[in-house]
Amino acid sequence: MSQTSEFSLIKTYFSGLTPDRDDVTLGIGDDCALLAPPANELQATSVDTLVSGVHFFADVDPYKLGHKALAVNLSDLAAMGAKPAWFTLALTLPEANTEWLQAFSAGMADLAKQHNVQLVGGDTTRGPLSITIQVTGFVEPRKVLRRDAAKPGDIIFVSGTLGDAGAGLLLKQGQLPVDMLNEQEQQFVIDRLELPNPRNLLALQLSGESQAAIDISDGLLADLKHILSASRVGAVIDTAALPLSAALQKIPTELALKLALTAGDDYELCFTVPADKALQFEAKHAGQIKRIGEITASLELTLLPDNIANKLDWNAGYDHFS
Ligand code: ADP
Ligand code: MG
């Protein structure tokens, strides 16, 4: 089969894969997709690339790769409070392997269905494996979540649990003793790494109550710092309050804390809520979110208890920033 016909097969294969939305006038097949954005809402757009050997292992399960490539993009929409609508897919493949493509597109389609997001176009090329997805969503102007909207006194929350994906990565790299976690816990942390669930549903419930949010892709401290510098504020974080899964609680405390604070790929949300709304907010979303600290006027990021950063020997740069 020639390369052209292989790749035209792929296009045929990708059309009809994801839910048909009413706001798509013309999807895959023409030179451009024709889309009908809603009036009175802002369009949120973002793009992310995953490269083989950089963002994933070349031999990763293609179903999981399809899921994750879309998940990381949906997570960016969640962090803005935007409701997912459409995505495009630029796929570079070393070869057109039908089995691989079927699994890859199934992983992508299953997640797309959960979030009612439609694949409306893309591009397919031959070369080293890489996946670029651009997503678009919509958000009412008053419901936008921005990095620059945190205010002194706001309470800081995170969703889910932290550090699991980091533990999964250590495990895959053979850097976590295998007997530290039982089989179920090992599967849990690896799934957190390979099949992340973006927090889009929670994000839609936050908008209106929270003003500032970010998704945790690079580790809590790194991502929280983006909120702090954009908002020109500081924060105090209570490390004893960090939400740790049952699996992370089996890992020695110092390593678990380090993973929860600095490891990436969790795709949880970190967001702020004004202090006068925080208690009620916390009760309403109990079990899904955890209060971990507070925004301060001074431009410092402080980890409590006081000596924790020194004790853990990775404090450099975490105490002060400008
Ligand atoms: P063009 O030459 O006009 O760029 P292509 O041959 O690249 O067109 O693509 C033809 C159609 O198939 C377009 O509508 C394009 O959006 C779609 N398409 C190509 N590759 C993909 C893909 N990987 N996923 C989804 N749609 C794709
Ligand atoms: Mg093209």
XYZ file of C-alpha atoms and ligand atoms in Angstrom:
350
model
C 0.000 0.000 0.000
C 1.412 3.413 -0.875
C 2.026 5.945 1.866
C -0.727 8.206 0.489
C -3.419 5.560 0.587
C -2.298 4.382 4.018
C -2.658 7.882 5.300
C -5.971 8.510 3.567
C -7.176 5.372 5.359
C -6.153 6.994 8.613
C -8.262 10.054 7.833
C -11.235 7.875 7.013
C -10.552 6.092 10.228
C -10.486 9.250 12.337
C -13.734 10.674 11.004
C -16.740 9.502 12.968
C -14.525 8.493 15.864
C -15.721 11.085 18.368
C -19.186 12.500 19.282
C -21.003 14.568 16.640
C -21.664 18.024 18.048
C -24.321 20.453 16.858
C -21.815 23.306 16.764
C -19.711 21.562 14.092
C -21.010 22.650 10.676
C -18.313 20.694 8.826
C -15.827 18.322 10.456
C -13.039 16.152 8.999
C -12.786 15.965 5.211
C -12.509 19.429 3.705
C -9.619 21.886 3.758
C -10.872 23.388 7.016
C -13.442 22.519 9.637
C -16.370 24.954 9.922
C -17.330 25.661 13.504
C -20.068 27.671 15.169
C -18.838 29.086 18.490
C -21.524 30.158 20.973
C -22.314 33.866 21.290
C -21.350 35.633 24.534
C -18.691 33.137 25.557
C -14.934 33.338 25.350
C -13.099 30.778 23.272
C -10.259 29.042 25.163
C -7.609 27.457 22.921
C -4.478 25.531 23.775
C -2.041 23.133 22.117
C 0.288 20.451 23.503
C 2.763 18.118 21.839
C 3.873 14.719 23.093
C 7.121 13.408 21.598
C 8.240 9.791 21.754
C 11.227 9.345 24.055
C 10.619 12.740 25.660
C 7.058 12.621 26.995
C 6.395 8.895 26.789
C 8.216 5.601 26.311
C 8.200 4.520 22.646
C 6.694 1.162 23.599
C 3.850 2.602 25.715
C 0.413 1.022 25.251
C -1.101 3.007 22.331
C -4.561 3.025 23.969
C -3.071 4.820 26.977
C -1.118 7.178 24.742
C -4.279 8.194 22.874
C -6.004 8.815 26.182
C -3.139 10.814 27.665
C -2.538 12.981 24.592
C -6.118 14.225 24.793
C -6.196 14.266 28.618
C -3.308 16.719 28.994
C -5.052 19.121 26.622
C -8.444 18.809 28.317
C -6.648 19.557 31.575
C -5.591 22.968 30.226
C -9.226 23.778 29.479
C -10.152 22.671 33.007
C -7.563 25.051 34.425
C -9.292 27.957 32.638
C -12.791 26.894 33.685
C -13.643 26.270 30.018
C -15.988 23.568 28.762
C -14.346 21.353 26.088
C -15.821 21.441 22.579
C -13.428 20.558 19.729
C -9.930 19.329 19.024
C -7.569 18.831 16.095
C -4.848 16.181 15.870
C -1.497 16.430 14.109
C -0.048 12.955 14.051
C 3.471 12.047 12.908
C 3.932 8.303 12.552
C 6.956 6.190 11.597
C 4.541 3.785 9.831
C 0.799 3.233 9.456
C 0.356 0.264 11.784
C -3.360 -0.586 11.857
C -3.301 -2.323 15.235
C -1.448 0.546 16.843
C -3.773 3.118 15.278
C -6.892 1.280 16.343
C -5.770 1.176 19.960
C -4.512 4.763 19.892
C -7.737 6.144 18.438
C -9.852 4.028 20.822
C -8.053 5.534 23.829
C -8.611 8.998 22.445
C -12.244 8.334 21.486
C -13.222 6.869 24.867
C -12.035 10.004 26.650
C -13.538 12.270 23.967
C -16.950 10.665 24.555
C -16.718 11.242 28.304
C -16.157 14.940 27.691
C -18.346 15.345 24.591
C -15.474 16.777 22.583
C -15.262 16.310 18.798
C -12.201 15.714 16.596
C -12.758 18.199 13.760
C -9.562 17.916 11.729
C -5.863 17.317 11.705
C -2.828 16.394 9.728
C -1.014 13.104 9.245
C 2.663 12.887 8.350
C 5.438 10.307 8.346
C 8.381 10.684 10.718
C 9.419 10.019 14.325
C 6.299 9.420 16.469
C 4.817 12.634 17.828
C 1.309 13.770 18.694
C 0.088 17.346 18.713
C -3.434 18.167 19.855
C -5.073 21.548 19.857
C -8.218 21.890 21.959
C -10.892 24.534 22.060
C -13.466 25.144 24.756
C -15.817 27.895 25.900
C -16.247 29.843 29.081
C -18.484 32.682 30.195
C -16.318 35.756 30.883
C -17.340 35.887 34.567
C -16.417 32.210 35.076
C -12.854 32.357 33.766
C -10.116 30.908 36.007
C -6.830 32.788 35.578
C -3.340 32.484 37.014
C -3.238 36.186 37.820
C -6.394 36.348 39.952
C -5.226 35.074 43.379
C -5.619 37.538 46.277
C -3.987 37.670 49.735
C -6.184 35.776 52.199
C -7.536 33.356 49.568
C -7.504 29.707 50.568
C -5.500 27.309 48.362
C -7.030 23.968 47.423
C -5.936 21.038 45.289
C -8.075 18.309 43.757
C -7.458 14.572 44.100
C -4.121 13.314 45.399
C -0.588 14.445 44.558
C 2.612 12.667 43.586
C 1.046 9.433 42.308
C 2.197 9.870 38.704
C 5.697 10.663 39.970
C 5.702 7.420 41.959
C 4.470 5.598 38.853
C 7.374 7.003 36.863
C 9.923 5.971 39.529
C 8.421 2.502 39.536
C 8.650 2.216 35.744
C 12.248 3.412 35.874
C 13.080 0.767 38.495
C 13.848 3.455 41.090
C 11.176 2.464 43.583
C 11.681 -0.850 45.417
C 8.944 -3.103 43.977
C 8.063 -4.545 47.385
C 7.206 -1.104 48.753
C 3.777 -1.191 47.095
C 1.474 -4.155 46.618
C 0.290 -5.092 43.128
C -2.863 -3.011 43.336
C -0.977 0.072 44.525
C 1.615 -0.364 41.782
C -1.155 -0.517 39.188
C -2.771 2.569 40.721
C 0.338 4.764 40.480
C 1.120 3.562 36.948
C -2.462 4.287 35.870
C -2.162 7.755 37.376
C 0.885 8.267 35.151
C -0.508 6.698 31.984
C -4.268 7.284 32.204
C -4.703 10.670 33.892
C -8.273 11.886 34.395
C -8.472 15.603 33.715
C -10.656 17.488 36.232
C -12.993 19.169 33.762
C -16.190 18.335 35.651
C -14.834 19.733 38.895
C -13.504 22.787 37.044
C -16.978 23.692 35.835
C -18.237 23.554 39.410
C -15.432 25.845 40.564
C -16.039 28.628 38.148
C -17.938 31.414 39.798
C -16.508 30.528 43.244
C -12.809 30.283 42.434
C -10.980 32.936 40.414
C -7.461 31.544 40.092
C -6.462 28.061 38.969
C -3.740 26.056 37.261
C -3.447 22.396 36.369
C -0.595 20.559 38.026
C 1.465 19.221 35.155
C 4.965 20.133 36.381
C 4.556 19.571 40.130
C 2.615 21.515 42.763
C 5.397 23.941 43.713
C 6.390 24.760 40.132
C 2.787 25.304 39.068
C 1.705 27.155 42.209
C 4.623 29.527 41.597
C 3.061 30.431 38.248
C -0.071 31.568 40.101
C 2.014 33.435 42.686
C 4.152 35.341 40.226
C 1.249 36.103 37.872
C -0.842 37.342 40.823
C 2.092 39.063 42.601
C 1.392 37.295 45.867
C 2.973 34.621 48.077
C 1.701 31.521 49.836
C 2.015 29.419 52.947
C 1.595 25.688 52.325
C 1.027 23.168 55.107
C 2.895 20.092 53.870
C 1.058 17.919 56.432
C -2.189 18.756 54.619
C -1.072 17.549 51.187
C -3.499 14.875 49.956
C -1.633 11.564 49.592
C -3.149 8.392 48.169
C -2.999 5.102 50.089
C -0.132 4.119 47.772
C 1.898 7.281 48.517
C 1.335 6.741 52.230
C 3.249 3.467 51.894
C 6.311 5.333 50.588
C 8.767 6.832 53.132
C 7.371 10.229 54.165
C 10.218 12.337 52.830
C 10.082 10.796 49.375
C 6.269 10.930 49.336
C 6.355 14.637 50.229
C 8.984 15.347 47.631
C 6.872 13.618 44.978
C 3.707 15.428 46.077
C 5.457 18.809 45.930
C 7.708 18.458 42.907
C 6.722 15.541 40.649
C 4.720 16.270 37.516
C 2.025 14.604 35.434
C -0.716 14.513 38.093
C -3.128 16.738 36.123
C -4.928 17.768 39.285
C -6.075 21.353 39.774
C -4.600 23.872 42.194
C -6.971 26.791 42.775
C -7.879 29.534 45.192
C -11.165 30.442 46.860
C -11.870 33.688 48.779
C -11.639 33.037 52.542
C -15.280 33.968 53.231
C -16.491 31.295 50.800
C -13.922 28.626 51.673
C -15.700 26.700 54.449
C -18.911 26.247 52.546
C -16.977 25.450 49.393
C -14.924 22.827 51.213
C -18.063 21.122 52.571
C -19.740 21.119 49.168
C -16.817 19.367 47.444
C -15.702 17.191 50.373
C -13.733 14.148 49.259
C -12.720 15.759 45.959
C -10.591 18.665 47.153
C -8.167 19.433 49.961
C -7.278 22.746 51.627
C -3.462 23.018 51.642
C -2.679 26.618 52.498
C -3.268 30.296 52.036
C -2.288 33.139 49.713
C -0.237 35.883 51.407
C 0.664 39.472 50.554
C 4.416 38.886 50.982
C 6.127 37.529 47.880
C 7.323 34.314 49.507
C 6.429 30.692 49.232
C 6.699 29.176 52.707
C 6.423 25.476 53.441
C 5.235 24.527 56.924
C 6.411 23.091 59.245
C 9.196 25.699 59.202
C 12.152 23.365 58.900
C 10.687 20.941 56.383
C 12.463 22.228 53.299
C 15.865 22.206 55.043
C 15.241 18.778 56.434
C 14.337 17.396 53.051
C 17.487 18.925 51.547
C 15.818 20.292 48.415
C 14.923 23.715 49.687
C 17.049 25.747 47.287
C 14.875 28.197 45.457
C 11.674 27.282 47.229
C 11.847 29.832 50.047
C 12.066 32.979 48.021
C 11.337 34.008 44.498
C 10.814 37.235 42.700
P -4.925 19.147 3.230
O -4.070 18.612 2.136
O -6.016 20.048 2.780
O -4.137 19.642 4.404
P -5.161 16.578 4.389
O -4.972 15.564 3.311
O -4.021 16.861 5.287
O -5.743 17.880 3.748
O -6.410 16.174 5.292
C -7.660 15.923 4.707
C -8.710 15.974 5.794
O -8.459 15.021 6.810
C -8.750 17.330 6.491
O -10.107 17.656 6.769
C -7.985 17.096 7.738
O -8.435 17.959 8.767
C -8.285 15.640 8.044
N -7.212 14.957 8.775
C -5.988 14.641 8.342
N -5.283 14.005 9.287
C -6.077 13.907 10.356
C -5.923 13.387 11.660
N -4.784 12.806 12.085
N -6.973 13.504 12.510
C -8.099 14.090 12.120
N -8.321 14.600 10.908
C -7.314 14.524 10.036
Mg -2.844 18.493 5.793
